[in-house]
């Protein structure tokens, strides 16, 4: 007996993205074809057959545009060109053509909330001075206080410190302030300005004309700010620990433009965006404003002019979930990342709650749900799941911190993939998930690159540990990241453990994580799980650490508790998260802790 369905089945003949498995490529760290130690688009092209065999429907590429790389490319200086680090526009076109030839769609990252301060518009704005049309493309304001020496309001940057930086108006005379919700090298655009709207639509068309299948929209909840930019004094609740940042202005310090200062004096990012959610239903005046939806409606119209079900996926850190699903109403975006699933950790209660709520809210707006376990901003899930508290979210891990239990974390990570990949909707896989890759948890300070590490003097370990170049060949230099012969040192060092995770050690090896992912994705497609519907199984007992559901002919059981679970009789074993997941005694099959199975 099962409880009634909590969602409506997705249409089997619906758009491709509704049930797609989408693989995130972080171009810096995927594969290096030029052998300079930095991943590139040529490397993506070379490895497309690998992705084809994995069975993914689409690839989402994190930014590869021209950028000073102050935030690893999320600071774009030219939205219509490829940064020489990653290749050329011709390389992009070749990669796209090859992918399409293999039936793999390509989604690119769009960063519309802010540009780089090295973008020509920002340079023009600085030169043009106050009250100019050039400045109106950004959010410049006079300061408060007698000499304008106080920031225009008390907003804090998501990366910590004030969200305003003062500029000099010639000859070092202090002038206006500009808003940057992130780093001072990422000035926020003014979405009330017609040039900004027209330009971003033109950028959409530039990439749509080249043939991309969609966009991942960065900070989709942040583009419109409340009228009058009012102060905001709510306490910010931090998922995974309070950093002590108070948006009441008490920590605000006047800053100069950060590039005028030595690195140690630059803005100090303290609060990664991923760790910040408004407490209760208090929404800061710079997030989730009603006006963002009109932008997405206009973009929806642009995408509709193109054939082939082009799509957008929102990176929107919005609560409660009903607010998130407003981004995927039928005339807005097609998908939004379900970060609640990722934040649930290895915990049956959290996951069941998230899945139920997601399916209900998705059905209410007739949008497909999405699922994700890891990305380039988070400690990799096998490492999180190997911590004492497998629901915790450290801001990176260093050698001084609690070290995850690698074996336990991997076992749980594989089981979590089994939970995710049988869910109806669309699933996102971060590069290396399919290898079971752990976080690099002992990166030495001198090689770390995420500004949040050195700008907090190491208080935050930063995001480098999940961005380490992939291992392809166990016995090649840099584990084959730059090909079998090797090349320059990779931009981040890899841990020695990567040898045993290398793709060539897992290829065609029964029971390897890579083979498990291939089988899961293949069975998911054969059984139509992405367009199926979920019902909780009678075994489901989240308070006891048991998660169990059916989707079509497949029963999924995961054991997140401490005791073996008796599995239902008569259901053939389809797939198991490990060779010893199921123990048989006296004719009864039991599922071991930290394991999962697909039956049916
Ligand atoms: C979200 C991206 O995922 C993150 O890497 C980046 O730092 C911020 N947005 C700012 O663009």
PDB file of C-alpha atoms in Angstrom, residues 137-410:
ATOM      1  CA  UNK A 137      23.365  52.094 -15.831  1.00  0.00           C
ATOM      2  CA  UNK A 138      24.718  51.283 -12.370  1.00  0.00           C
ATOM      3  CA  UNK A 139      23.546  52.268  -8.899  1.00  0.00           C
ATOM      4  CA  UNK A 140      25.535  55.353  -7.955  1.00  0.00           C
ATOM      5  CA  UNK A 141      24.387  57.534  -5.056  1.00  0.00           C
ATOM      6  CA  UNK A 142      25.759  60.415  -3.013  1.00  0.00           C
ATOM      7  CA  UNK A 143      26.937  59.386   0.424  1.00  0.00           C
ATOM      8  CA  UNK A 144      25.237  60.301   3.665  1.00  0.00           C
ATOM      9  CA  UNK A 145      26.668  62.578   6.324  1.00  0.00           C
ATOM     10  CA  UNK A 146      28.076  66.058   5.973  1.00  0.00           C
ATOM     11  CA  UNK A 147      30.798  65.278   3.470  1.00  0.00           C
ATOM     12  CA  UNK A 148      29.028  62.307   1.913  1.00  0.00           C
ATOM     13  CA  UNK A 149      31.498  60.090   3.723  1.00  0.00           C
ATOM     14  CA  UNK A 150      28.911  57.552   4.883  1.00  0.00           C
ATOM     15  CA  UNK A 151      27.516  54.889   2.531  1.00  0.00           C
ATOM     16  CA  UNK A 152      24.077  55.726   1.070  1.00  0.00           C
ATOM     17  CA  UNK A 153      22.428  53.006   3.152  1.00  0.00           C
ATOM     18  CA  UNK A 154      23.361  50.221   5.545  1.00  0.00           C
ATOM     19  CA  UNK A 155      23.308  47.290   3.123  1.00  0.00           C
ATOM     20  CA  UNK A 156      25.977  44.652   3.543  1.00  0.00           C
ATOM     21  CA  UNK A 157      27.659  42.808   0.699  1.00  0.00           C
ATOM     22  CA  UNK A 158      26.818  39.114   0.436  1.00  0.00           C
ATOM     23  CA  UNK A 159      30.584  38.586   0.596  1.00  0.00           C
ATOM     24  CA  UNK A 160      30.750  40.712   3.765  1.00  0.00           C
ATOM     25  CA  UNK A 161      31.523  44.340   4.496  1.00  0.00           C
ATOM     26  CA  UNK A 162      29.554  47.283   3.148  1.00  0.00           C
ATOM     27  CA  UNK A 163      27.750  46.852  -0.166  1.00  0.00           C
ATOM     28  CA  UNK A 164      28.946  50.302  -1.255  1.00  0.00           C
ATOM     29  CA  UNK A 165      32.302  51.590  -2.441  1.00  0.00           C
ATOM     30  CA  UNK A 166      33.170  55.245  -2.874  1.00  0.00           C
ATOM     31  CA  UNK A 167      34.802  56.422  -6.082  1.00  0.00           C
ATOM     32  CA  UNK A 168      37.119  59.328  -6.714  1.00  0.00           C
ATOM     33  CA  UNK A 169      36.012  62.083  -9.031  1.00  0.00           C
ATOM     34  CA  UNK A 170      39.294  63.085 -10.586  1.00  0.00           C
ATOM     35  CA  UNK A 171      42.422  64.112  -8.722  1.00  0.00           C
ATOM     36  CA  UNK A 172      41.523  61.892  -5.818  1.00  0.00           C
ATOM     37  CA  UNK A 173      38.506  63.951  -4.679  1.00  0.00           C
ATOM     38  CA  UNK A 174      36.046  61.560  -3.017  1.00  0.00           C
ATOM     39  CA  UNK A 175      32.857  61.299  -4.982  1.00  0.00           C
ATOM     40  CA  UNK A 176      29.760  59.120  -5.186  1.00  0.00           C
ATOM     41  CA  UNK A 177      29.255  55.573  -4.018  1.00  0.00           C
ATOM     42  CA  UNK A 178      28.245  52.570  -6.121  1.00  0.00           C
ATOM     43  CA  UNK A 179      26.358  49.486  -5.012  1.00  0.00           C
ATOM     44  CA  UNK A 180      27.865  46.004  -5.216  1.00  0.00           C
ATOM     45  CA  UNK A 181      25.916  43.199  -3.562  1.00  0.00           C
ATOM     46  CA  UNK A 182      29.021  41.050  -4.098  1.00  0.00           C
ATOM     47  CA  UNK A 183      32.650  42.101  -4.446  1.00  0.00           C
ATOM     48  CA  UNK A 184      33.589  45.719  -5.114  1.00  0.00           C
ATOM     49  CA  UNK A 185      34.814  44.491  -8.514  1.00  0.00           C
ATOM     50  CA  UNK A 186      31.222  43.421  -9.301  1.00  0.00           C
ATOM     51  CA  UNK A 187      29.148  46.637  -9.524  1.00  0.00           C
ATOM     52  CA  UNK A 188      25.377  46.045  -9.628  1.00  0.00           C
ATOM     53  CA  UNK A 189      23.549  47.077 -12.762  1.00  0.00           C
ATOM     54  CA  UNK A 190      20.504  49.346 -12.554  1.00  0.00           C
ATOM     55  CA  UNK A 191      17.618  47.282 -13.911  1.00  0.00           C
ATOM     56  CA  UNK A 192      15.447  50.402 -13.997  1.00  0.00           C
ATOM     57  CA  UNK A 193      17.607  51.605 -16.882  1.00  0.00           C
ATOM     58  CA  UNK A 194      16.372  50.907 -20.416  1.00  0.00           C
ATOM     59  CA  UNK A 195      19.916  50.437 -21.805  1.00  0.00           C
ATOM     60  CA  UNK A 196      20.535  47.634 -19.322  1.00  0.00           C
ATOM     61  CA  UNK A 197      17.353  45.807 -20.266  1.00  0.00           C
ATOM     62  CA  UNK A 198      17.983  46.187 -23.992  1.00  0.00           C
ATOM     63  CA  UNK A 199      21.613  45.150 -23.695  1.00  0.00           C
ATOM     64  CA  UNK A 200      20.885  41.969 -21.747  1.00  0.00           C
ATOM     65  CA  UNK A 201      18.170  40.949 -24.225  1.00  0.00           C
ATOM     66  CA  UNK A 202      20.675  41.512 -26.982  1.00  0.00           C
ATOM     67  CA  UNK A 203      23.172  39.306 -25.148  1.00  0.00           C
ATOM     68  CA  UNK A 204      20.509  36.599 -24.849  1.00  0.00           C
ATOM     69  CA  UNK A 205      19.977  36.801 -28.600  1.00  0.00           C
ATOM     70  CA  UNK A 206      23.716  36.721 -29.273  1.00  0.00           C
ATOM     71  CA  UNK A 207      23.987  33.306 -27.612  1.00  0.00           C
ATOM     72  CA  UNK A 208      20.599  32.036 -28.804  1.00  0.00           C
ATOM     73  CA  UNK A 209      21.622  32.876 -32.366  1.00  0.00           C
ATOM     74  CA  UNK A 210      24.815  30.875 -31.852  1.00  0.00           C
ATOM     75  CA  UNK A 211      22.585  27.965 -30.894  1.00  0.00           C
ATOM     76  CA  UNK A 212      22.665  27.613 -27.104  1.00  0.00           C
ATOM     77  CA  UNK A 213      19.766  25.733 -25.559  1.00  0.00           C
ATOM     78  CA  UNK A 214      19.417  27.797 -22.443  1.00  0.00           C
ATOM     79  CA  UNK A 215      20.784  29.958 -19.659  1.00  0.00           C
ATOM     80  CA  UNK A 216      21.560  29.460 -16.008  1.00  0.00           C
ATOM     81  CA  UNK A 217      20.695  32.853 -14.522  1.00  0.00           C
ATOM     82  CA  UNK A 218      23.061  33.993 -11.767  1.00  0.00           C
ATOM     83  CA  UNK A 219      21.559  35.736  -8.709  1.00  0.00           C
ATOM     84  CA  UNK A 220      18.157  35.673 -10.369  1.00  0.00           C
ATOM     85  CA  UNK A 221      16.529  37.031  -7.218  1.00  0.00           C
ATOM     86  CA  UNK A 222      18.775  40.059  -6.883  1.00  0.00           C
ATOM     87  CA  UNK A 223      18.458  42.283  -9.919  1.00  0.00           C
ATOM     88  CA  UNK A 224      15.701  44.656  -8.783  1.00  0.00           C
ATOM     89  CA  UNK A 225      16.127  46.683  -5.608  1.00  0.00           C
ATOM     90  CA  UNK A 226      13.323  48.233  -3.534  1.00  0.00           C
ATOM     91  CA  UNK A 227      12.384  51.783  -4.443  1.00  0.00           C
ATOM     92  CA  UNK A 228      14.431  54.317  -2.485  1.00  0.00           C
ATOM     93  CA  UNK A 229      17.005  51.684  -1.417  1.00  0.00           C
ATOM     94  CA  UNK A 230      15.755  51.675   2.187  1.00  0.00           C
ATOM     95  CA  UNK A 231      17.964  50.636   5.082  1.00  0.00           C
ATOM     96  CA  UNK A 232      17.433  47.074   6.188  1.00  0.00           C
ATOM     97  CA  UNK A 233      17.824  46.098   9.775  1.00  0.00           C
ATOM     98  CA  UNK A 234      16.564  42.535   9.904  1.00  0.00           C
ATOM     99  CA  UNK A 235      18.887  39.932  11.308  1.00  0.00           C
ATOM    100  CA  UNK A 236      20.240  37.654   8.586  1.00  0.00           C
ATOM    101  CA  UNK A 237      19.998  33.953   9.423  1.00  0.00           C
ATOM    102  CA  UNK A 238      22.981  31.974   8.168  1.00  0.00           C
ATOM    103  CA  UNK A 239      22.477  28.441   7.057  1.00  0.00           C
ATOM    104  CA  UNK A 240      25.349  26.518   8.570  1.00  0.00           C
ATOM    105  CA  UNK A 241      26.356  29.082  11.144  1.00  0.00           C
ATOM    106  CA  UNK A 242      26.058  32.767  11.859  1.00  0.00           C
ATOM    107  CA  UNK A 243      29.062  34.780  10.758  1.00  0.00           C
ATOM    108  CA  UNK A 244      28.184  37.628  13.051  1.00  0.00           C
ATOM    109  CA  UNK A 245      27.460  39.962  10.147  1.00  0.00           C
ATOM    110  CA  UNK A 246      24.770  42.412  11.156  1.00  0.00           C
ATOM    111  CA  UNK A 247      23.052  44.333   8.400  1.00  0.00           C
ATOM    112  CA  UNK A 248      22.307  47.159  10.844  1.00  0.00           C
ATOM    113  CA  UNK A 249      25.262  49.204   9.764  1.00  0.00           C
ATOM    114  CA  UNK A 250      27.295  48.550  12.876  1.00  0.00           C
ATOM    115  CA  UNK A 251      30.154  46.991  10.922  1.00  0.00           C
ATOM    116  CA  UNK A 252      30.053  49.464   8.072  1.00  0.00           C
ATOM    117  CA  UNK A 253      33.355  51.058   7.254  1.00  0.00           C
ATOM    118  CA  UNK A 254      34.059  53.543   4.545  1.00  0.00           C
ATOM    119  CA  UNK A 255      36.095  51.911   1.809  1.00  0.00           C
ATOM    120  CA  UNK A 256      38.061  53.208  -1.109  1.00  0.00           C
ATOM    121  CA  UNK A 257      37.845  51.441  -4.460  1.00  0.00           C
ATOM    122  CA  UNK A 258      39.362  48.099  -3.638  1.00  0.00           C
ATOM    123  CA  UNK A 259      41.912  48.039  -6.438  1.00  0.00           C
ATOM    124  CA  UNK A 260      43.402  51.223  -4.976  1.00  0.00           C
ATOM    125  CA  UNK A 261      44.279  49.259  -1.887  1.00  0.00           C
ATOM    126  CA  UNK A 262      46.749  46.466  -1.162  1.00  0.00           C
ATOM    127  CA  UNK A 263      45.072  43.032  -1.199  1.00  0.00           C
ATOM    128  CA  UNK A 264      45.069  42.741   2.577  1.00  0.00           C
ATOM    129  CA  UNK A 265      43.003  45.930   2.842  1.00  0.00           C
ATOM    130  CA  UNK A 266      40.457  45.123   0.185  1.00  0.00           C
ATOM    131  CA  UNK A 267      36.829  44.372   0.884  1.00  0.00           C
ATOM    132  CA  UNK A 268      36.548  41.370   3.126  1.00  0.00           C
ATOM    133  CA  UNK A 269      33.893  38.950   1.870  1.00  0.00           C
ATOM    134  CA  UNK A 270      32.492  37.188   4.898  1.00  0.00           C
ATOM    135  CA  UNK A 271      29.137  35.763   3.993  1.00  0.00           C
ATOM    136  CA  UNK A 272      28.915  33.508   0.942  1.00  0.00           C
ATOM    137  CA  UNK A 273      25.647  33.907  -0.853  1.00  0.00           C
ATOM    138  CA  UNK A 274      24.976  30.197  -0.450  1.00  0.00           C
ATOM    139  CA  UNK A 275      24.883  30.495   3.278  1.00  0.00           C
ATOM    140  CA  UNK A 276      22.490  33.341   3.498  1.00  0.00           C
ATOM    141  CA  UNK A 277      18.743  33.146   3.685  1.00  0.00           C
ATOM    142  CA  UNK A 278      16.410  35.726   5.102  1.00  0.00           C
ATOM    143  CA  UNK A 279      15.085  34.682   8.492  1.00  0.00           C
ATOM    144  CA  UNK A 280      11.349  34.092   8.681  1.00  0.00           C
ATOM    145  CA  UNK A 281       9.625  35.813   5.804  1.00  0.00           C
ATOM    146  CA  UNK A 282      11.670  38.973   6.098  1.00  0.00           C
ATOM    147  CA  UNK A 283      13.094  39.715   2.697  1.00  0.00           C
ATOM    148  CA  UNK A 284      15.929  42.187   2.245  1.00  0.00           C
ATOM    149  CA  UNK A 285      15.109  45.116  -0.037  1.00  0.00           C
ATOM    150  CA  UNK A 286      17.645  43.820  -2.537  1.00  0.00           C
ATOM    151  CA  UNK A 287      16.319  40.268  -2.981  1.00  0.00           C
ATOM    152  CA  UNK A 288      13.169  38.730  -4.441  1.00  0.00           C
ATOM    153  CA  UNK A 289      11.522  42.018  -5.398  1.00  0.00           C
ATOM    154  CA  UNK A 290       8.368  41.829  -7.477  1.00  0.00           C
ATOM    155  CA  UNK A 291      10.036  43.664 -10.375  1.00  0.00           C
ATOM    156  CA  UNK A 292      12.331  40.752 -11.240  1.00  0.00           C
ATOM    157  CA  UNK A 293       9.404  38.817 -12.624  1.00  0.00           C
ATOM    158  CA  UNK A 294       8.737  41.315 -15.393  1.00  0.00           C
ATOM    159  CA  UNK A 295      12.348  40.809 -16.557  1.00  0.00           C
ATOM    160  CA  UNK A 296      11.836  37.058 -16.795  1.00  0.00           C
ATOM    161  CA  UNK A 297       8.544  37.503 -18.621  1.00  0.00           C
ATOM    162  CA  UNK A 298      10.334  39.599 -21.230  1.00  0.00           C
ATOM    163  CA  UNK A 299      13.153  37.062 -21.528  1.00  0.00           C
ATOM    164  CA  UNK A 300      10.577  34.312 -21.841  1.00  0.00           C
ATOM    165  CA  UNK A 301       9.196  36.150 -24.865  1.00  0.00           C
ATOM    166  CA  UNK A 302      12.690  36.393 -26.370  1.00  0.00           C
ATOM    167  CA  UNK A 303      13.294  32.653 -25.919  1.00  0.00           C
ATOM    168  CA  UNK A 304       9.873  31.859 -27.407  1.00  0.00           C
ATOM    169  CA  UNK A 305      10.982  33.416 -30.688  1.00  0.00           C
ATOM    170  CA  UNK A 306      13.470  30.564 -31.039  1.00  0.00           C
ATOM    171  CA  UNK A 307      12.757  26.945 -31.821  1.00  0.00           C
ATOM    172  CA  UNK A 308      13.812  23.956 -29.756  1.00  0.00           C
ATOM    173  CA  UNK A 309      12.436  24.598 -26.264  1.00  0.00           C
ATOM    174  CA  UNK A 310      15.168  26.971 -25.104  1.00  0.00           C
ATOM    175  CA  UNK A 311      15.178  27.325 -21.339  1.00  0.00           C
ATOM    176  CA  UNK A 312      16.313  29.313 -18.312  1.00  0.00           C
ATOM    177  CA  UNK A 313      17.143  28.020 -14.849  1.00  0.00           C
ATOM    178  CA  UNK A 314      17.126  30.417 -11.901  1.00  0.00           C
ATOM    179  CA  UNK A 315      19.783  30.574  -9.254  1.00  0.00           C
ATOM    180  CA  UNK A 316      17.462  32.129  -6.696  1.00  0.00           C
ATOM    181  CA  UNK A 317      18.026  31.796  -2.960  1.00  0.00           C
ATOM    182  CA  UNK A 318      14.468  32.492  -1.982  1.00  0.00           C
ATOM    183  CA  UNK A 319      12.271  31.335   0.868  1.00  0.00           C
ATOM    184  CA  UNK A 320       9.685  30.002   1.430  1.00  0.00           C
ATOM    185  CA  UNK A 321       9.553  27.568  -1.469  1.00  0.00           C
ATOM    186  CA  UNK A 322       6.270  29.005  -2.740  1.00  0.00           C
ATOM    187  CA  UNK A 323       8.221  32.205  -3.503  1.00  0.00           C
ATOM    188  CA  UNK A 324      10.836  30.215  -5.423  1.00  0.00           C
ATOM    189  CA  UNK A 325       8.240  28.630  -7.671  1.00  0.00           C
ATOM    190  CA  UNK A 326       6.971  32.074  -8.693  1.00  0.00           C
ATOM    191  CA  UNK A 327      10.155  32.202 -10.847  1.00  0.00           C
ATOM    192  CA  UNK A 328       8.928  29.252 -12.892  1.00  0.00           C
ATOM    193  CA  UNK A 329       5.371  30.318 -13.604  1.00  0.00           C
ATOM    194  CA  UNK A 330       4.403  29.427 -17.161  1.00  0.00           C
ATOM    195  CA  UNK A 331       5.461  32.777 -18.666  1.00  0.00           C
ATOM    196  CA  UNK A 332       8.744  33.133 -16.735  1.00  0.00           C
ATOM    197  CA  UNK A 333      11.688  30.755 -16.359  1.00  0.00           C
ATOM    198  CA  UNK A 334      11.509  27.047 -16.990  1.00  0.00           C
ATOM    199  CA  UNK A 335      13.423  25.808 -13.937  1.00  0.00           C
ATOM    200  CA  UNK A 336      14.837  26.980 -10.620  1.00  0.00           C
ATOM    201  CA  UNK A 337      17.530  25.221  -8.607  1.00  0.00           C
ATOM    202  CA  UNK A 338      16.105  23.411  -5.603  1.00  0.00           C
ATOM    203  CA  UNK A 339      18.766  24.316  -3.062  1.00  0.00           C
ATOM    204  CA  UNK A 340      16.556  23.007  -0.280  1.00  0.00           C
ATOM    205  CA  UNK A 341      17.302  19.487  -1.520  1.00  0.00           C
ATOM    206  CA  UNK A 342      21.025  20.170  -1.381  1.00  0.00           C
ATOM    207  CA  UNK A 343      20.727  21.736   2.074  1.00  0.00           C
ATOM    208  CA  UNK A 344      18.778  18.723   3.387  1.00  0.00           C
ATOM    209  CA  UNK A 345      22.056  16.838   3.840  1.00  0.00           C
ATOM    210  CA  UNK A 346      22.125  13.127   4.628  1.00  0.00           C
ATOM    211  CA  UNK A 347      18.926  13.155   6.675  1.00  0.00           C
ATOM    212  CA  UNK A 348      15.718  11.321   5.771  1.00  0.00           C
ATOM    213  CA  UNK A 349      13.420  13.765   7.551  1.00  0.00           C
ATOM    214  CA  UNK A 350      14.895  16.770   5.779  1.00  0.00           C
ATOM    215  CA  UNK A 351      14.825  15.075   2.386  1.00  0.00           C
ATOM    216  CA  UNK A 352      11.267  13.757   2.668  1.00  0.00           C
ATOM    217  CA  UNK A 353      10.085  17.187   3.765  1.00  0.00           C
ATOM    218  CA  UNK A 354      11.892  18.873   0.887  1.00  0.00           C
ATOM    219  CA  UNK A 355      10.684  16.395  -1.734  1.00  0.00           C
ATOM    220  CA  UNK A 356       7.044  16.615  -0.587  1.00  0.00           C
ATOM    221  CA  UNK A 357       7.060  20.395  -0.523  1.00  0.00           C
ATOM    222  CA  UNK A 358       8.866  20.626  -3.846  1.00  0.00           C
ATOM    223  CA  UNK A 359       6.400  18.360  -5.623  1.00  0.00           C
ATOM    224  CA  UNK A 360       3.424  20.210  -4.197  1.00  0.00           C
ATOM    225  CA  UNK A 361       4.742  23.646  -5.117  1.00  0.00           C
ATOM    226  CA  UNK A 362       5.899  22.489  -8.558  1.00  0.00           C
ATOM    227  CA  UNK A 363       2.485  21.022  -9.322  1.00  0.00           C
ATOM    228  CA  UNK A 364       0.834  24.286  -8.271  1.00  0.00           C
ATOM    229  CA  UNK A 365       2.563  26.168 -11.092  1.00  0.00           C
ATOM    230  CA  UNK A 366       2.821  23.178 -13.445  1.00  0.00           C
ATOM    231  CA  UNK A 367       6.622  23.353 -13.529  1.00  0.00           C
ATOM    232  CA  UNK A 368       9.045  20.451 -13.312  1.00  0.00           C
ATOM    233  CA  UNK A 369      10.878  20.043 -10.026  1.00  0.00           C
ATOM    234  CA  UNK A 370      14.686  20.051 -10.028  1.00  0.00           C
ATOM    235  CA  UNK A 371      17.219  18.329  -7.774  1.00  0.00           C
ATOM    236  CA  UNK A 372      20.863  19.003  -7.024  1.00  0.00           C
ATOM    237  CA  UNK A 373      23.440  17.682  -4.544  1.00  0.00           C
ATOM    238  CA  UNK A 374      26.579  19.717  -5.274  1.00  0.00           C
ATOM    239  CA  UNK A 375      27.882  22.668  -7.273  1.00  0.00           C
ATOM    240  CA  UNK A 376      30.901  24.968  -7.522  1.00  0.00           C
ATOM    241  CA  UNK A 377      29.890  26.972  -4.426  1.00  0.00           C
ATOM    242  CA  UNK A 378      29.469  24.096  -1.957  1.00  0.00           C
ATOM    243  CA  UNK A 379      31.615  21.529  -0.192  1.00  0.00           C
ATOM    244  CA  UNK A 380      31.166  18.371  -2.289  1.00  0.00           C
ATOM    245  CA  UNK A 381      28.366  16.199  -0.914  1.00  0.00           C
ATOM    246  CA  UNK A 382      30.404  13.016  -0.235  1.00  0.00           C
ATOM    247  CA  UNK A 383      32.608  15.122   2.044  1.00  0.00           C
ATOM    248  CA  UNK A 384      29.702  16.864   3.765  1.00  0.00           C
ATOM    249  CA  UNK A 385      28.055  13.483   4.343  1.00  0.00           C
ATOM    250  CA  UNK A 386      31.246  12.173   5.944  1.00  0.00           C
ATOM    251  CA  UNK A 387      31.227  14.816   8.704  1.00  0.00           C
ATOM    252  CA  UNK A 388      29.997  14.133  12.240  1.00  0.00           C
ATOM    253  CA  UNK A 389      26.905  16.139  11.374  1.00  0.00           C
ATOM    254  CA  UNK A 390      26.017  15.105   7.810  1.00  0.00           C
ATOM    255  CA  UNK A 391      23.633  18.040   7.470  1.00  0.00           C
ATOM    256  CA  UNK A 392      26.286  20.663   8.125  1.00  0.00           C
ATOM    257  CA  UNK A 393      27.579  23.198   5.613  1.00  0.00           C
ATOM    258  CA  UNK A 394      31.073  24.390   6.390  1.00  0.00           C
ATOM    259  CA  UNK A 395      32.360  27.259   4.265  1.00  0.00           C
ATOM    260  CA  UNK A 396      35.128  25.099   2.885  1.00  0.00           C
ATOM    261  CA  UNK A 397      37.354  22.703   4.822  1.00  0.00           C
ATOM    262  CA  UNK A 398      41.055  23.026   5.653  1.00  0.00           C
ATOM    263  CA  UNK A 399      43.593  20.718   7.307  1.00  0.00           C
ATOM    264  CA  UNK A 400      42.847  22.324  10.702  1.00  0.00           C
ATOM    265  CA  UNK A 401      39.157  21.431  10.520  1.00  0.00           C
ATOM    266  CA  UNK A 402      37.277  18.225  11.188  1.00  0.00           C
ATOM    267  CA  UNK A 403      38.228  15.864   8.345  1.00  0.00           C
ATOM    268  CA  UNK A 404      35.373  13.936   6.728  1.00  0.00           C
ATOM    269  CA  UNK A 405      35.250  10.143   6.905  1.00  0.00           C
ATOM    270  CA  UNK A 406      35.967   9.599   3.212  1.00  0.00           C
ATOM    271  CA  UNK A 407      34.678   6.040   2.954  1.00  0.00           C
ATOM    272  CA  UNK A 408      31.470   6.735   4.843  1.00  0.00           C
ATOM    273  CA  UNK A 409      30.890   9.952   2.895  1.00  0.00           C
ATOM    274  CA  UNK A 410      31.369   8.156  -0.417  1.00  0.00           C
TER     275      UNK A 410
END
